[in-house]
């Protein structure tokens, strides 16, 4: 792996790129995953590479929803496995929610490698699903339809980081609550999800770990209140406003 000097002003961003490049070399991440990350980076530049208040509010709501869930499942793709393997395993343990490998550019070899990678990062074998799919999500014509009956297929709440809009919409049609993590507030996924966290996956998952620890002893009614008071459309609008206000303050654009 290329050693990024710690003193580099874009150290964190360059380390993420290295993790993804290493993910491709290890057969975990798809080549297309690099392009998807580049799109995310562009939005993160506009956001200011930090968690903005509406994103934090969405994260808190997402955690409340996961804590209230009967059967929560965390979906893992090639980018998630490369960028936040130990963090996603930690979150899965804190929430007692299984991980399910679900990838768009599916090959059985890549599924196997992602599974090995998650096990290496401490996931218990029986908490990693997706290598033996036995159900199909209705309405999808690509490999992301493949699901585990005891996993995403029967889940009531699904965390889907870096998702494509198709499956997000299909899961919502099945009556599930879908939590997306997507730096692009304009994406189809962001619009279709029940809760969209417009934040970088690394920051979002770390915030989720912290908030799960904070909220795990809260009463059901407190958690329900957090969920009821949240409106995804309003939150996305607040994110777009926050981005625009930031750019105006930087004197990059002028609004009439
Ligand atoms: O491993 P696979 O085969 O499942 O492939 C994974 C990718 C990401 C390639 C696949 O799901 C895909 O093509 O996704 P899309 O449709 O490009 O959507 C990815 C979304 O994630 C885009 O809207 C990006 O802006 C966003 N994104 C990219 N990097 C990050 C991100 N969001 C949060 N954190 C990031 N680091």
XYZ file of N, CA, C and O and ligand atoms in Angstrom, residues 16 28-30 32-34 36-41 43 77-79 83 102-106 110 114 144 162-165 181-184 187 189 199-202, ligand 1:
196
model
N -8.236 7.039 2.325
C -9.459 6.354 1.848
C -9.234 5.797 0.448
O -9.619 4.670 0.134
N -11.801 -7.399 -3.363
C -12.952 -7.096 -2.490
C -13.839 -6.024 -3.130
O -15.061 -6.136 -3.151
N -13.180 -4.997 -3.651
C -13.892 -3.846 -4.223
C -13.938 -3.963 -5.746
O -12.973 -4.440 -6.356
N -15.045 -3.516 -6.341
C -15.144 -3.543 -7.811
C -14.392 -2.339 -8.384
O -14.238 -1.320 -7.704
N -15.585 -0.456 -10.525
C -16.618 0.592 -10.578
C -16.758 1.298 -9.223
O -17.200 2.442 -9.164
N -16.387 0.589 -8.160
C -16.430 1.175 -6.817
C -15.529 2.395 -6.705
O -15.812 3.327 -5.948
N -14.436 2.396 -7.478
C -13.521 3.548 -7.457
C -14.217 4.773 -8.056
O -14.086 5.887 -7.564
N -17.474 5.242 -8.226
C -18.549 5.653 -7.299
C -17.973 6.496 -6.166
O -18.559 7.500 -5.754
N -16.791 6.102 -5.678
C -16.171 6.868 -4.586
C -15.807 8.277 -5.053
O -15.962 9.244 -4.301
N -15.334 8.366 -6.297
C -14.982 9.679 -6.849
C -16.187 10.603 -6.869
O -16.080 11.789 -6.544
N -17.329 10.055 -7.220
C -18.549 10.889 -7.202
C -18.842 11.349 -5.768
O -19.150 12.509 -5.523
N -18.711 10.412 -4.844
C -18.927 10.751 -3.436
C -17.972 11.844 -2.971
O -18.377 12.804 -2.318
N -16.699 11.725 -3.351
C -15.679 12.721 -2.957
C -16.071 14.126 -3.414
O -15.868 15.098 -2.696
N -19.026 15.362 -3.881
C -20.064 15.914 -2.989
C -19.476 16.256 -1.625
O -19.843 17.254 -1.006
N -21.242 -3.899 0.881
C -20.753 -4.089 -0.491
C -19.226 -3.923 -0.518
O -18.585 -3.812 0.543
N -18.661 -3.897 -1.726
C -17.209 -3.882 -1.847
C -16.544 -2.618 -1.318
O -15.400 -2.662 -0.849
N -17.242 -1.483 -1.395
C -16.673 -0.230 -0.875
C -16.704 -0.211 0.652
O -15.749 0.192 1.301
N -13.503 0.150 3.144
C -13.319 1.412 3.884
C -13.528 1.278 5.393
O -12.807 1.898 6.168
N -24.087 -7.969 -0.057
C -24.994 -7.820 -1.184
C -24.315 -6.885 -2.158
O -24.111 -5.712 -1.850
N -23.893 -7.418 -3.302
C -23.108 -6.580 -4.214
C -23.763 -6.501 -5.588
O -24.424 -7.431 -6.037
N -23.538 -5.355 -6.205
C -24.148 -5.101 -7.515
C -23.402 -5.882 -8.604
O -24.015 -6.586 -9.405
N -22.074 -5.735 -8.611
C -21.248 -6.438 -9.617
C -20.870 -7.793 -9.027
O -19.718 -8.032 -8.681
N -21.871 -8.665 -8.902
C -21.669 -9.885 -8.122
C -20.820 -10.941 -8.830
O -21.079 -11.289 -9.978
N -15.829 -12.723 -5.317
C -15.756 -11.461 -4.543
C -16.568 -11.583 -3.244
O -16.136 -11.112 -2.198
N -14.990 -10.968 0.422
C -15.543 -9.978 1.373
C -15.860 -10.678 2.694
O -15.569 -10.168 3.775
N -28.321 -7.897 -7.391
C -28.634 -7.389 -6.051
C -29.972 -7.905 -5.544
O -30.317 -7.722 -4.379
N -23.989 3.292 0.423
C -23.561 3.375 -0.986
C -24.387 2.451 -1.875
O -23.883 1.539 -2.521
N -25.647 2.715 -1.882
C -26.609 1.832 -2.542
C -26.939 2.331 -3.948
O -26.808 3.510 -4.229
N -27.418 1.416 -4.810
C -28.000 1.926 -6.055
C -29.505 2.053 -5.853
O -30.110 1.296 -5.088
N -30.079 3.046 -6.521
C -31.465 3.432 -6.276
C -32.475 2.311 -6.456
O -33.467 2.225 -5.732
N -26.798 5.540 3.391
C -25.681 6.465 3.628
C -25.181 6.840 2.244
O -24.718 5.973 1.495
N -25.327 8.103 1.877
C -25.025 8.516 0.505
C -24.644 9.991 0.494
O -25.431 10.835 0.919
N -23.443 10.268 0.017
C -22.977 11.661 -0.010
C -23.730 12.517 -1.021
O -23.656 13.743 -0.982
N -24.434 11.865 -1.927
C -25.167 12.617 -2.946
C -26.630 12.802 -2.534
O -27.430 11.874 -2.626
N -29.372 11.824 -5.212
C -29.461 10.494 -5.837
C -30.849 9.877 -5.630
O -31.588 10.268 -4.723
N -31.414 6.930 -4.595
C -31.370 6.259 -3.294
C -31.730 7.246 -2.183
O -32.572 6.958 -1.331
N -23.629 11.757 4.337
C -22.325 11.871 4.995
C -21.415 10.806 4.427
O -21.879 9.825 3.824
N -20.130 10.975 4.635
C -19.163 9.966 4.213
C -19.336 8.709 5.068
O -19.589 8.804 6.281
N -19.177 7.554 4.466
C -19.396 6.286 5.169
C -18.543 6.162 6.437
O -19.027 5.693 7.473
N -17.299 6.611 6.373
C -16.411 6.458 7.541
C -16.920 7.318 8.699
O -17.058 6.835 9.833
O -19.464 -3.695 -4.456
P -20.584 -3.514 -5.436
O -20.488 -4.468 -6.611
O -21.931 -3.596 -4.797
O -20.477 -2.045 -6.039
C -20.607 -0.939 -5.184
C -20.946 0.354 -5.944
C -20.764 1.528 -4.993
C -19.972 0.494 -7.119
C -22.405 0.257 -6.473
O -23.277 0.096 -5.401
C -22.773 1.485 -7.273
O -22.616 1.532 -8.482
O -23.274 2.503 -6.583
P -23.741 3.920 -7.225
O -25.027 3.728 -7.926
O -22.589 4.543 -7.923
O -24.036 4.734 -5.916
C -23.084 4.966 -4.943
C -23.465 6.232 -4.184
O -22.621 6.304 -3.042
C -23.247 7.522 -4.999
O -24.397 8.338 -4.901
C -22.047 8.206 -4.321
O -22.195 9.610 -4.269
C -22.122 7.630 -2.910
N -20.790 7.514 -2.272
C -19.614 7.241 -2.864
N -18.625 7.189 -1.970
C -19.190 7.420 -0.767
C -20.580 7.623 -0.962
N -21.408 7.859 0.054
C -20.883 7.884 1.302
N -19.561 7.697 1.560
C -18.691 7.465 0.556
N -17.387 7.289 0.830
